[in-house]
Amino acid sequence: MNDNQHLTMKDIARQLGVSVATVSRALSDSPSISKQRREAIQQFAREHNYFPDVIAEQLRHSRRNPSRAIGVIIPELVHYYFSSILDGIESQAAAQGYQVMVAKSGESYEREVQICEAMLKNKVCGIIVSQAKDTQRYDHFIRLQTAGVPLVFYDRICPVLNASRVVVDDYMGTLKAVSYLIETGCRRIAFYGTSMNMEIGKNRFNGYKDALYKNGLTLDQSLVRICDNRADAERITPPILRQANRPDAFFAVNDETAIGILTVTKRLGYMIPEEVSICGFTNGFRATVCDPMLTTVEQRGTQVGKEAADILIGLVEGRLPNDHAEKRVVKTRLVVRGTTR
């Protein structure tokens, strides 16, 4: 089976030649089956990136009052920013008597469509969503809106819908960060961003570009890369640093990417920040455990989550009109640490 597909307990049972009930008990760590079999099934699940169908699991516990069940679609749970947003959503929802059902798209358009269909079928009262990276068709969101399901987008918004949204000030956060790099003496600043198909990608690139222009510097496209993860950063950074006219600073779209740059730069023997400055965008816990600690733009994910939940509940309860798209922007701040001068 392709590991990019959503692995189910039925798939695991078929692969291992056991019953679905045995798989279920093993994944629940039930003592009713042997320790050896439990560990074998659990290891297979880990190796094949199995995660439970959280929609179905949580729906089983919310059948009696589905109108107070909020659906949340999250691209990835491993990223600090998304987990902090989820924390904000859950705390705000719980305070107002709502349950939260979370599903992970895994950055897959197909999985995102399946999740939306499941949530529509099971009559959630509304959905809070950050779209997957490869989503470029939006019929599933349009279908939800047409069906009267309130939608609130966060972080990555749907460009074709006039829907409620909560975003951080990506443009201004990037503008201030890159301007700070320039103020501290950097002149050749590389930009590692995400796809320009997404508003977040466009806004951060525009912040970078305008910071250069406002400070009398020209944009060098050879310093611009689509790179938003650590593995790719570690792969593409060495040849950039080996250029005769190498960059003296990097701005990265998130902390993971920035830490990848940091790792490579140190390995190649450059002094940070004396020779190369690095700035990220998140301010997750990893920013304070690297050496030197990472200068970064704080996104305030918990506040983003609280705002998104507040809007959705307002739409559900009629405090906000359904024909009005509420748009809120959470301010960022630059946190200066050891990777910049």
Coordinates of C-alpha atoms in Angstrom, one line a residue:
M1 CA 0.0 0.0 0.0
N2 CA 1.1 3.6 -0.7
D3 CA 2.1 5.2 2.6
N4 CA 0.7 8.5 1.4
Q5 CA -2.8 7.0 1.4
H6 CA -4.8 6.9 4.6
L7 CA -4.1 3.5 6.2
T8 CA -7.0 1.9 8.0
M9 CA -7.2 -0.9 10.6
K10 CA -8.7 -3.0 7.9
D11 CA -5.6 -2.5 5.8
I12 CA -3.4 -3.5 8.7
A13 CA -5.5 -6.6 9.4
R14 CA -5.3 -7.7 5.8
Q15 CA -1.5 -7.1 5.7
L16 CA -0.9 -9.1 8.9
G17 CA -3.5 -11.8 8.4
V18 CA -5.4 -11.0 11.6
S19 CA -8.9 -9.7 12.3
V20 CA -9.8 -6.0 12.5
A21 CA -10.8 -6.6 16.2
T22 CA -7.4 -7.9 16.9
V23 CA -5.8 -4.8 15.4
S24 CA -8.1 -2.6 17.3
R25 CA -7.3 -4.3 20.6
A26 CA -3.6 -4.1 19.9
L27 CA -3.6 -0.4 19.0
S28 CA -5.5 0.1 22.3
D29 CA -2.8 -1.8 24.1
S30 CA -5.4 -4.3 25.4
P31 CA -4.0 -7.2 27.5
S32 CA -6.5 -9.6 25.9
I33 CA -4.0 -10.4 23.2
S34 CA -0.3 -11.4 23.7
K35 CA 2.4 -8.8 24.2
Q36 CA 4.3 -10.1 21.2
R37 CA 1.4 -9.7 18.9
R38 CA 0.5 -6.3 20.3
E39 CA 4.0 -5.1 19.7
A40 CA 4.2 -6.5 16.2
I41 CA 0.9 -4.8 15.2
Q42 CA 1.9 -1.5 16.9
Q43 CA 5.3 -1.5 15.1
F44 CA 3.7 -2.1 11.7
A45 CA 1.3 0.8 12.4
R46 CA 4.2 3.1 13.3
E47 CA 6.3 2.1 10.3
H48 CA 3.4 2.7 7.9
N49 CA 2.4 6.1 9.4
Y50 CA -1.0 4.9 10.7
F51 CA -3.1 7.4 12.5
P52 CA -6.7 6.7 13.7
D53 CA -9.7 8.0 12.0
V54 CA -10.3 10.7 14.6
I55 CA -13.5 11.8 12.9
A56 CA -15.2 8.4 13.3
E57 CA -13.8 8.0 16.8
Q58 CA -15.0 11.3 18.1
L59 CA -18.4 11.1 16.3
R60 CA -19.1 8.0 18.3
H61 CA -18.9 10.1 21.4
S62 CA -21.0 13.0 20.0
R63 CA -24.0 11.4 18.4
R64 CA -26.4 12.7 21.1
N65 CA -25.6 16.3 20.5
P66 CA -24.1 16.7 17.0
S67 CA -25.1 20.3 16.8
R68 CA -22.5 21.2 19.3
A69 CA -19.7 19.4 17.5
I70 CA -17.1 21.6 15.7
G71 CA -15.0 20.0 13.0
V72 CA -11.4 21.1 12.8
I73 CA -9.2 20.2 9.8
I74 CA -5.4 20.5 10.4
P75 CA -2.7 19.9 7.8
E76 CA -0.2 18.4 10.2
L77 CA 0.0 17.7 13.9
V78 CA 3.8 17.6 14.1
H79 CA 4.2 21.3 13.6
Y80 CA 4.2 23.4 16.8
Y81 CA 2.2 26.2 15.1
F82 CA -0.7 23.9 14.2
S83 CA -0.8 22.2 17.5
S84 CA -0.8 25.6 19.3
I85 CA -3.8 26.7 17.1
L86 CA -5.6 23.5 18.0
D87 CA -5.0 24.2 21.7
G88 CA -6.6 27.6 21.3
I89 CA -9.6 26.2 19.4
E90 CA -10.2 23.5 22.0
S91 CA -9.9 25.8 25.0
Q92 CA -12.3 28.4 23.5
A93 CA -14.8 25.7 22.4
A94 CA -14.8 23.9 25.7
A95 CA -15.4 27.2 27.5
Q96 CA -18.6 27.7 25.5
G97 CA -19.8 24.1 25.7
Y98 CA -18.7 22.7 22.4
Q99 CA -16.9 19.5 21.4
V100 CA -14.0 19.5 18.9
M101 CA -13.5 16.8 16.3
V102 CA -10.1 16.9 14.8
A103 CA -8.9 15.4 11.5
K104 CA -5.6 15.6 9.8
S105 CA -5.4 16.1 6.0
G106 CA -1.7 15.2 5.9
E107 CA -1.3 18.0 3.2
S108 CA -3.5 15.9 0.9
Y109 CA -6.2 17.4 -1.2
E110 CA -7.9 14.0 -1.6
R111 CA -7.9 13.4 2.1
E112 CA -9.2 16.9 2.7
V113 CA -12.2 16.2 0.4
Q114 CA -13.0 13.0 2.3
I115 CA -12.9 14.7 5.6
C116 CA -15.2 17.5 4.5
E117 CA -17.7 14.9 3.1
A118 CA -17.6 13.0 6.4
M119 CA -18.1 16.1 8.5
L120 CA -21.0 17.2 6.3
K121 CA -22.6 13.8 6.4
N122 CA -22.4 13.8 10.2
K123 CA -23.8 17.2 10.6
V124 CA -21.1 19.1 12.4
C125 CA -22.3 22.6 13.4
G126 CA -19.3 24.2 11.6
I127 CA -15.8 23.6 10.4
I128 CA -12.5 25.4 11.1
V129 CA -9.9 24.6 8.4
S130 CA -6.4 25.3 7.1
Q131 CA -6.3 23.9 3.6
A132 CA -3.7 21.4 2.4
K133 CA -0.6 22.6 0.5
D134 CA -1.7 20.9 -2.8
T135 CA -5.3 22.1 -2.7
Q136 CA -6.0 24.0 -5.8
R137 CA -9.7 23.0 -6.4
Y138 CA -12.3 24.2 -4.0
D139 CA -15.5 22.5 -4.8
H140 CA -15.6 20.7 -1.4
F141 CA -15.5 24.0 0.4
I142 CA -18.1 25.5 -1.9
R143 CA -20.3 22.5 -1.3
L144 CA -20.1 23.0 2.5
Q145 CA -20.9 26.7 2.2
T146 CA -23.8 25.9 -0.1
A147 CA -25.1 23.4 2.4
G148 CA -25.1 26.1 5.1
V149 CA -22.2 24.8 7.1
P150 CA -20.3 27.8 8.6
L151 CA -16.6 27.8 7.6
V152 CA -13.7 29.6 9.2
F153 CA -10.3 29.4 7.6
Y154 CA -7.1 29.9 9.5
D155 CA -3.5 30.3 8.3
R156 CA -4.1 29.1 4.8
I157 CA -7.2 30.6 3.4
C158 CA -9.4 29.6 0.4
P159 CA -8.9 32.4 -2.3
V160 CA -12.2 31.8 -4.1
L161 CA -14.5 32.0 -1.1
N162 CA -15.6 35.1 0.7
A163 CA -15.4 33.1 4.0
S164 CA -14.5 34.1 7.5
R165 CA -10.8 33.8 8.3
V166 CA -8.1 34.3 11.0
V167 CA -4.6 34.9 9.8
V168 CA -1.4 36.3 11.3
D169 CA 0.0 39.5 9.8
D170 CA 2.3 37.6 7.5
Y171 CA 3.3 40.6 5.4
M172 CA 4.2 42.9 8.2
G173 CA 5.9 40.2 10.2
T174 CA 8.2 39.4 7.3
L175 CA 8.7 43.1 6.4
K176 CA 9.9 43.9 10.0
A177 CA 12.1 40.8 10.2
V178 CA 13.9 41.4 6.9
S179 CA 14.2 45.1 7.7
Y180 CA 15.8 44.1 11.0
L181 CA 18.3 41.9 9.1
I182 CA 19.1 44.9 6.9
E183 CA 19.5 47.3 9.8
T184 CA 22.1 44.9 11.4
G185 CA 24.2 45.1 8.3
C186 CA 23.0 42.2 6.1
R187 CA 22.8 42.9 2.4
R188 CA 22.3 39.6 0.6
I189 CA 19.3 38.0 2.2
A190 CA 18.1 34.7 0.9
F191 CA 14.3 33.9 1.1
Y192 CA 13.0 30.4 1.7
G193 CA 9.2 30.5 1.3
T194 CA 6.2 28.3 0.5
S195 CA 4.2 28.0 -2.6
M196 CA 2.9 31.2 -4.2
N197 CA -0.4 29.4 -4.8
M198 CA -1.2 30.1 -1.2
E199 CA -1.9 33.6 0.2
I200 CA 0.5 33.0 3.0
G201 CA 3.3 32.4 0.4
K202 CA 2.4 35.6 -1.5
N203 CA 2.2 37.8 1.6
R204 CA 5.5 36.7 3.1
F205 CA 7.3 37.0 -0.2
N206 CA 5.8 40.5 -0.7
G207 CA 7.0 41.5 2.8
Y208 CA 10.5 40.3 1.9
K209 CA 10.5 42.1 -1.4
D210 CA 9.2 45.4 0.0
A211 CA 11.7 45.3 2.9
L212 CA 14.5 45.1 0.3
Y213 CA 13.1 47.9 -1.9
K214 CA 12.4 50.2 1.1
N215 CA 16.0 49.9 2.2
G216 CA 17.5 50.5 -1.3
L217 CA 18.3 46.9 -2.1
T218 CA 17.4 45.0 -5.3
L219 CA 15.7 41.7 -5.4
D220 CA 18.0 38.8 -6.6
Q221 CA 15.8 35.9 -7.7
S222 CA 18.8 33.6 -7.3
L223 CA 18.4 33.9 -3.6
V224 CA 14.7 33.0 -3.6
R225 CA 13.7 29.3 -3.0
I226 CA 10.5 27.4 -2.5
C227 CA 11.5 25.5 0.6
D228 CA 9.3 25.1 3.7
N229 CA 10.8 22.1 5.6
R230 CA 14.1 21.1 7.3
A231 CA 15.0 18.3 5.0
D232 CA 14.8 20.4 1.8
A233 CA 16.7 23.3 3.6
E234 CA 19.6 21.0 4.5
R235 CA 19.7 19.8 0.8
I236 CA 19.6 23.1 -1.0
T237 CA 21.5 25.4 1.4
P238 CA 25.1 24.0 0.8
P239 CA 25.4 25.0 -2.9
I240 CA 24.0 28.5 -2.0
L241 CA 26.6 29.0 0.7
R242 CA 29.3 27.8 -1.6
Q243 CA 28.6 30.6 -4.2
A244 CA 31.2 33.2 -4.6
N245 CA 28.7 35.9 -3.8
R246 CA 26.9 33.9 -1.0
P247 CA 24.1 35.3 1.1
D248 CA 25.0 36.8 4.5
A249 CA 21.5 36.2 5.9
F250 CA 18.5 33.9 5.5
F251 CA 14.8 34.5 6.1
A252 CA 12.8 31.2 6.4
V253 CA 9.1 30.7 6.3
N254 CA 9.1 28.6 9.5
D255 CA 11.4 27.6 12.3
E256 CA 11.9 24.1 11.0
T257 CA 13.3 25.4 7.8
A258 CA 15.4 28.0 9.6
I259 CA 16.9 25.2 11.8
G260 CA 17.8 23.2 8.7
I261 CA 19.7 26.3 7.4
L262 CA 21.3 26.7 10.8
T263 CA 22.5 23.1 10.9
V264 CA 24.1 23.3 7.4
T265 CA 25.7 26.7 8.0
K266 CA 27.4 25.5 11.2
R267 CA 28.5 22.3 9.5
L268 CA 30.2 24.3 6.7
G269 CA 32.1 26.3 9.3
Y270 CA 30.4 29.7 9.1
M271 CA 30.1 31.8 12.2
I272 CA 26.6 32.6 13.2
P273 CA 25.6 35.5 13.3
E274 CA 29.0 37.1 12.5
E275 CA 29.1 35.7 9.0
V276 CA 25.5 34.5 8.4
S277 CA 22.3 35.6 10.1
I278 CA 19.2 33.5 10.2
C279 CA 15.6 34.3 11.0
G280 CA 12.6 32.0 11.2
F281 CA 8.9 32.4 11.6
T282 CA 6.9 30.6 14.3
N283 CA 8.6 30.9 17.7
G284 CA 8.0 27.3 18.7
F285 CA 9.9 25.5 21.4
R286 CA 12.6 24.3 19.0
A287 CA 13.6 28.0 18.5
T288 CA 15.1 28.0 22.1
V289 CA 16.8 24.6 22.1
C290 CA 19.1 25.1 19.1
D291 CA 22.5 26.6 19.4
P292 CA 22.5 29.6 19.0
M293 CA 18.9 30.2 19.8
L294 CA 16.8 31.2 16.8
T295 CA 15.7 34.8 16.0
T296 CA 12.1 34.3 14.8
V297 CA 8.7 35.9 14.2
E298 CA 6.2 34.9 16.8
Q299 CA 2.9 33.8 15.3
R300 CA 0.8 33.5 18.4
G301 CA -1.0 30.3 17.3
T302 CA -3.0 29.9 20.5
Q303 CA -4.6 33.3 19.9
V304 CA -5.3 32.4 16.2
G305 CA -7.2 29.2 17.4
K306 CA -9.2 31.1 20.0
E307 CA -10.2 33.8 17.4
A308 CA -11.2 31.1 14.9
A309 CA -13.4 29.2 17.4
D310 CA -15.0 32.5 18.6
I311 CA -16.0 33.4 15.1
L312 CA -17.4 30.0 14.3
I313 CA -19.4 29.8 17.5
G314 CA -20.7 33.3 16.8
L315 CA -21.9 32.2 13.4
V316 CA -23.5 29.1 14.8
E317 CA -25.3 30.9 17.5
G318 CA -26.3 33.9 15.4
R319 CA -24.2 36.5 17.0
L320 CA -22.5 37.0 13.7
P321 CA -24.5 37.1 10.4
N322 CA -24.0 34.1 8.1
D323 CA -23.7 36.4 5.1
H324 CA -20.9 38.3 6.6
A325 CA -17.2 37.2 6.3
E326 CA -15.5 38.0 9.6
K327 CA -11.8 38.7 9.0
R328 CA -9.4 39.0 11.9
V329 CA -5.6 39.5 11.8
V330 CA -3.4 38.5 14.7
K331 CA -0.3 40.7 15.1
T332 CA 3.1 39.2 15.1
R333 CA 6.3 40.3 16.9
L334 CA 10.0 39.8 16.2
V335 CA 11.8 37.8 18.9
V336 CA 15.6 38.6 18.6
R337 CA 17.9 35.8 19.8
G338 CA 21.4 34.5 18.9
T339 CA 21.2 33.8 15.2
T340 CA 21.1 37.5 14.2
R341 CA 23.6 40.3 14.9

